Amino acid sequence: MLQDIRENAQGTIAKIIIGLLIVSLSIWGMDAIIGGFSGEPEVATVNGEDITEREFLRLVQLESQRRLSQMETPDPSLLNEDRIRKDVLESLIQESVLTQDAANQGLALSDADIDSLITQMPQFQVDGKFNRDRFVATVRNMGMGVGEFREAMRKQYVVNQIRAGIVQSGFSSQENAAQLLQIQNQTRDFRVLTVPASAVADQVEITDAEIEAFYEENASSFQQPEQVDAAYIALSLGSLADSTEVTDEELQAYYEERSDDLAREERRASHILIEDGENSAETMATIQERLAAGESFAALAGEYSIDTVSAEEGGDLGYAGRGVYDEAFEEALFALEEGEVSEPVETSFGVHLIKLEDVRRSEVPPLAELEEQLRSELAREKAEERFAEVRSQLADSAYAADDLAGPAEELGLEVRQISGVTRDGGQAPFDHAGLVRQLFSDDVLNGGYNTELIDVGDNLSVVARVREHREAQQLPLAEVRDRIRERLVAQETREALAERAEAIIASLEQGEPAADIEAGQWQSYEAQGRNAGGIAPAVMQTAFSLPRPDEGAASYGSTVSARQAAVVALDAVNAGEADRDGQEFEQIRQFLASLEGQREYTAYQQYLRDQAEVERP
């Protein structure tokens, strides 16, 4: 069917069909075209509201792709389709229950509210402004229509309002917070005995038979993943600007238009800088009062400013243009009138009072000095105006073309090559999930078509086609023999070290001295907190997982890697402090309250689900 559409897209029949679609859309709307006039098939009904088959199948596809992307070697045959369909249906039922509950509570989002949310989302903006083309392309890359995306936003927003209300109502007692903080601040005294891999090296021997057996038992782990070599066209604003011609006449006009901006403005500032501390507001208020009473800014700078170099000059910083000072400092300085003093301005250096002493403007540099910069700026401006137009032309041309050479030649673009793209992606721009999904779609992989034009970044769009497709294949034993040997050596070394550590612990628990057990030395650590530095994380985890030892005794444990084993002897557990007036205590109390609120929301979800009437055809 797709082939027929491509070949007959310009025919009379196609024009008639498009005309009928336009009439249908104008009379009945998109829902009638998508779902038909008699309604869509449903997969379940929740309290009388249908979950449509179309929505269900779309989410099943997305969930399948998500699970494939998490596999080390993606293999569709390993997917449990029944499990996926069951999980997706249950999530849709739960979503329907929550949405209905929100509606029953009078929570709703108007079309205007949705419009406002969408236009403020940064992923739909270009140069800080909402861009409809970016919005539509992004939504399409998500596998959704615009209407579906808007409805999903409507549902999630109102459901999240209820969730936030319940979670924020969670409560935790001060005793629970104090107990957790005491545990968190607990310290421990322990000793560590390290056994290196060399101590068990004579016990590790790997035979060819073991390597071959491991290879046979784990054949699926030694496969070259399915790969694609692709050709692609990348349309970027930068490349478009590089190929955009700027005439000398255009450059001269642009130079004259920018003359006011090109005349560099420099401002001479003085400042008083104080430390940002507990008394900074009081100190700053005192300085401002004395200035208001007529005292000299320069004298007060000498008295108060911690910038000792400028303080000796009455706070004078000299002349400077934009791009020199901290952003907040610059913004305040360039908003002042000559002789005016700013309100307190906070920067990473402290708190400033800024006085504008003088303003001067330099002459406009000659065009020859600025030609390269201005030509680049103008080319980019012209490219920005053309980008959407060229993007649309490339999308249309590549859709109907049998290759990429024609569209590239038509638009003056370059066809590039990439090798070894897997279902997990490849080098940029094939690290974009939507582009990779298109590349491995049946139409592109097996049908010989180009992908759609995919927006993979800001002002960067890509269309691709498959040059060569290689199925996953088994790697020969000779190629992976060394890898297997290293893996088996590490495994046997770990096992031998674990046995040695267990033997040491058994001897220690029987009261034998450490010197008789291992020709090594214990290293002692006292009052170590959970986040102590300089100690291996695995050792710290073991030390803090051991039970409190009896008085005069020790608790023992071990941690093992392929390089060494570490025997840990816990000697003492020291109680931690809990400052109930401190910030850390309040953070933990809020964290526990949030957990309690989340538990309450989970219980609320389950209650609504249990009460719902769910019918499946």
PDB file of N, CA, C and O in Angstrom, residues 156-179:
ATOM      1  N   GLN A 156      -2.288  13.947  32.286  1.00  0.00           N
ATOM      2  CA  GLN A 156      -1.193  13.909  33.242  1.00  0.00           C
ATOM      3  C   GLN A 156      -1.207  15.106  34.184  1.00  0.00           C
ATOM      4  O   GLN A 156      -0.896  14.986  35.368  1.00  0.00           O
ATOM      5  N   TYR A 157      -1.585  16.260  33.674  1.00  0.00           N
ATOM      6  CA  TYR A 157      -1.558  17.468  34.502  1.00  0.00           C
ATOM      7  C   TYR A 157      -2.554  17.361  35.654  1.00  0.00           C
ATOM      8  O   TYR A 157      -2.207  17.623  36.807  1.00  0.00           O
ATOM      9  N   VAL A 158      -3.786  16.979  35.339  1.00  0.00           N
ATOM     10  CA  VAL A 158      -4.800  16.925  36.396  1.00  0.00           C
ATOM     11  C   VAL A 158      -4.518  15.786  37.365  1.00  0.00           C
ATOM     12  O   VAL A 158      -4.749  15.913  38.577  1.00  0.00           O
ATOM     13  N   VAL A 159      -4.010  14.650  36.849  1.00  0.00           N
ATOM     14  CA  VAL A 159      -3.666  13.543  37.739  1.00  0.00           C
ATOM     15  C   VAL A 159      -2.534  13.958  38.678  1.00  0.00           C
ATOM     16  O   VAL A 159      -2.551  13.645  39.874  1.00  0.00           O
ATOM     17  N   ASN A 160      -1.552  14.676  38.159  1.00  0.00           N
ATOM     18  CA  ASN A 160      -0.427  15.116  38.987  1.00  0.00           C
ATOM     19  C   ASN A 160      -0.849  16.105  40.062  1.00  0.00           C
ATOM     20  O   ASN A 160      -0.205  16.209  41.110  1.00  0.00           O
ATOM     21  N   GLN A 161      -1.929  16.849  39.803  1.00  0.00           N
ATOM     22  CA  GLN A 161      -2.424  17.751  40.838  1.00  0.00           C
ATOM     23  C   GLN A 161      -2.886  16.971  42.066  1.00  0.00           C
ATOM     24  O   GLN A 161      -2.604  17.356  43.205  1.00  0.00           O
ATOM     25  N   ILE A 162      -3.608  15.880  41.829  1.00  0.00           N
ATOM     26  CA  ILE A 162      -4.065  15.049  42.949  1.00  0.00           C
ATOM     27  C   ILE A 162      -2.873  14.387  43.629  1.00  0.00           C
ATOM     28  O   ILE A 162      -2.774  14.353  44.861  1.00  0.00           O
ATOM     29  N   ARG A 163      -1.960  13.851  42.818  1.00  0.00           N
ATOM     30  CA  ARG A 163      -0.789  13.190  43.373  1.00  0.00           C
ATOM     31  C   ARG A 163       0.007  14.145  44.258  1.00  0.00           C
ATOM     32  O   ARG A 163       0.383  13.800  45.386  1.00  0.00           O
ATOM     33  N   ALA A 164       0.250  15.374  43.750  1.00  0.00           N
ATOM     34  CA  ALA A 164       1.023  16.346  44.525  1.00  0.00           C
ATOM     35  C   ALA A 164       0.322  16.683  45.835  1.00  0.00           C
ATOM     36  O   ALA A 164       0.962  16.812  46.882  1.00  0.00           O
ATOM     37  N   GLY A 165      -1.011  16.815  45.781  1.00  0.00           N
ATOM     38  CA  GLY A 165      -1.756  17.144  46.997  1.00  0.00           C
ATOM     39  C   GLY A 165      -1.619  16.077  48.068  1.00  0.00           C
ATOM     40  O   GLY A 165      -1.444  16.379  49.258  1.00  0.00           O
ATOM     41  N   ILE A 166      -1.702  14.797  47.650  1.00  0.00           N
ATOM     42  CA  ILE A 166      -1.605  13.705  48.618  1.00  0.00           C
ATOM     43  C   ILE A 166      -0.175  13.556  49.120  1.00  0.00           C
ATOM     44  O   ILE A 166       0.065  13.411  50.321  1.00  0.00           O
ATOM     45  N   VAL A 167       0.803  13.591  48.199  1.00  0.00           N
ATOM     46  CA  VAL A 167       2.206  13.417  48.598  1.00  0.00           C
ATOM     47  C   VAL A 167       2.636  14.530  49.552  1.00  0.00           C
ATOM     48  O   VAL A 167       3.324  14.283  50.553  1.00  0.00           O
ATOM     49  N   GLN A 168       2.218  15.753  49.265  1.00  0.00           N
ATOM     50  CA  GLN A 168       2.623  16.881  50.107  1.00  0.00           C
ATOM     51  C   GLN A 168       1.949  16.869  51.472  1.00  0.00           C
ATOM     52  O   GLN A 168       2.372  17.580  52.382  1.00  0.00           O
ATOM     53  N   SER A 169       0.892  16.054  51.606  1.00  0.00           N
ATOM     54  CA  SER A 169       0.214  15.976  52.899  1.00  0.00           C
ATOM     55  C   SER A 169       0.848  14.943  53.821  1.00  0.00           C
ATOM     56  O   SER A 169       0.411  14.764  54.951  1.00  0.00           O
ATOM     57  N   GLY A 170       1.876  14.253  53.340  1.00  0.00           N
ATOM     58  CA  GLY A 170       2.538  13.244  54.161  1.00  0.00           C
ATOM     59  C   GLY A 170       3.153  13.852  55.417  1.00  0.00           C
ATOM     60  O   GLY A 170       3.593  15.005  55.426  1.00  0.00           O
ATOM     61  N   PHE A 171       3.195  13.053  56.491  1.00  0.00           N
ATOM     62  CA  PHE A 171       3.703  13.556  57.776  1.00  0.00           C
ATOM     63  C   PHE A 171       4.666  12.545  58.370  1.00  0.00           C
ATOM     64  O   PHE A 171       4.475  11.326  58.245  1.00  0.00           O
ATOM     65  N   SER A 172       5.712  13.042  59.007  1.00  0.00           N
ATOM     66  CA  SER A 172       6.670  12.179  59.706  1.00  0.00           C
ATOM     67  C   SER A 172       6.992  12.804  61.058  1.00  0.00           C
ATOM     68  O   SER A 172       7.177  14.020  61.165  1.00  0.00           O
ATOM     69  N   SER A 173       7.065  11.947  62.078  1.00  0.00           N
ATOM     70  CA  SER A 173       7.354  12.456  63.427  1.00  0.00           C
ATOM     71  C   SER A 173       8.817  12.847  63.554  1.00  0.00           C
ATOM     72  O   SER A 173       9.683  12.353  62.828  1.00  0.00           O
ATOM     73  N   GLN A 174       9.090  13.722  64.523  1.00  0.00           N
ATOM     74  CA  GLN A 174      10.467  14.148  64.757  1.00  0.00           C
ATOM     75  C   GLN A 174      11.312  12.991  65.273  1.00  0.00           C
ATOM     76  O   GLN A 174      12.516  12.925  64.993  1.00  0.00           O
ATOM     77  N   GLU A 175      10.688  12.055  66.002  1.00  0.00           N
ATOM     78  CA  GLU A 175      11.451  10.926  66.529  1.00  0.00           C
ATOM     79  C   GLU A 175      11.985  10.046  65.415  1.00  0.00           C
ATOM     80  O   GLU A 175      13.116   9.580  65.458  1.00  0.00           O
ATOM     81  N   ASN A 176      11.155   9.822  64.383  1.00  0.00           N
ATOM     82  CA  ASN A 176      11.614   9.017  63.252  1.00  0.00           C
ATOM     83  C   ASN A 176      12.780   9.699  62.534  1.00  0.00           C
ATOM     84  O   ASN A 176      13.755   9.051  62.146  1.00  0.00           O
ATOM     85  N   ALA A 177      12.651  11.013  62.359  1.00  0.00           N
ATOM     86  CA  ALA A 177      13.720  11.753  61.692  1.00  0.00           C
ATOM     87  C   ALA A 177      14.997  11.722  62.522  1.00  0.00           C
ATOM     88  O   ALA A 177      16.099  11.551  61.986  1.00  0.00           O
ATOM     89  N   ALA A 178      14.870  11.881  63.845  1.00  0.00           N
ATOM     90  CA  ALA A 178      16.045  11.872  64.723  1.00  0.00           C
ATOM     91  C   ALA A 178      16.739  10.514  64.693  1.00  0.00           C
ATOM     92  O   ALA A 178      17.974  10.421  64.637  1.00  0.00           O
ATOM     93  N   GLN A 179      15.928   9.445  64.699  1.00  0.00           N
ATOM     94  CA  GLN A 179      16.504   8.102  64.681  1.00  0.00           C
ATOM     95  C   GLN A 179      17.273   7.856  63.376  1.00  0.00           C
ATOM     96  O   GLN A 179      18.381   7.322  63.385  1.00  0.00           O
TER      97      GLN A 179
END
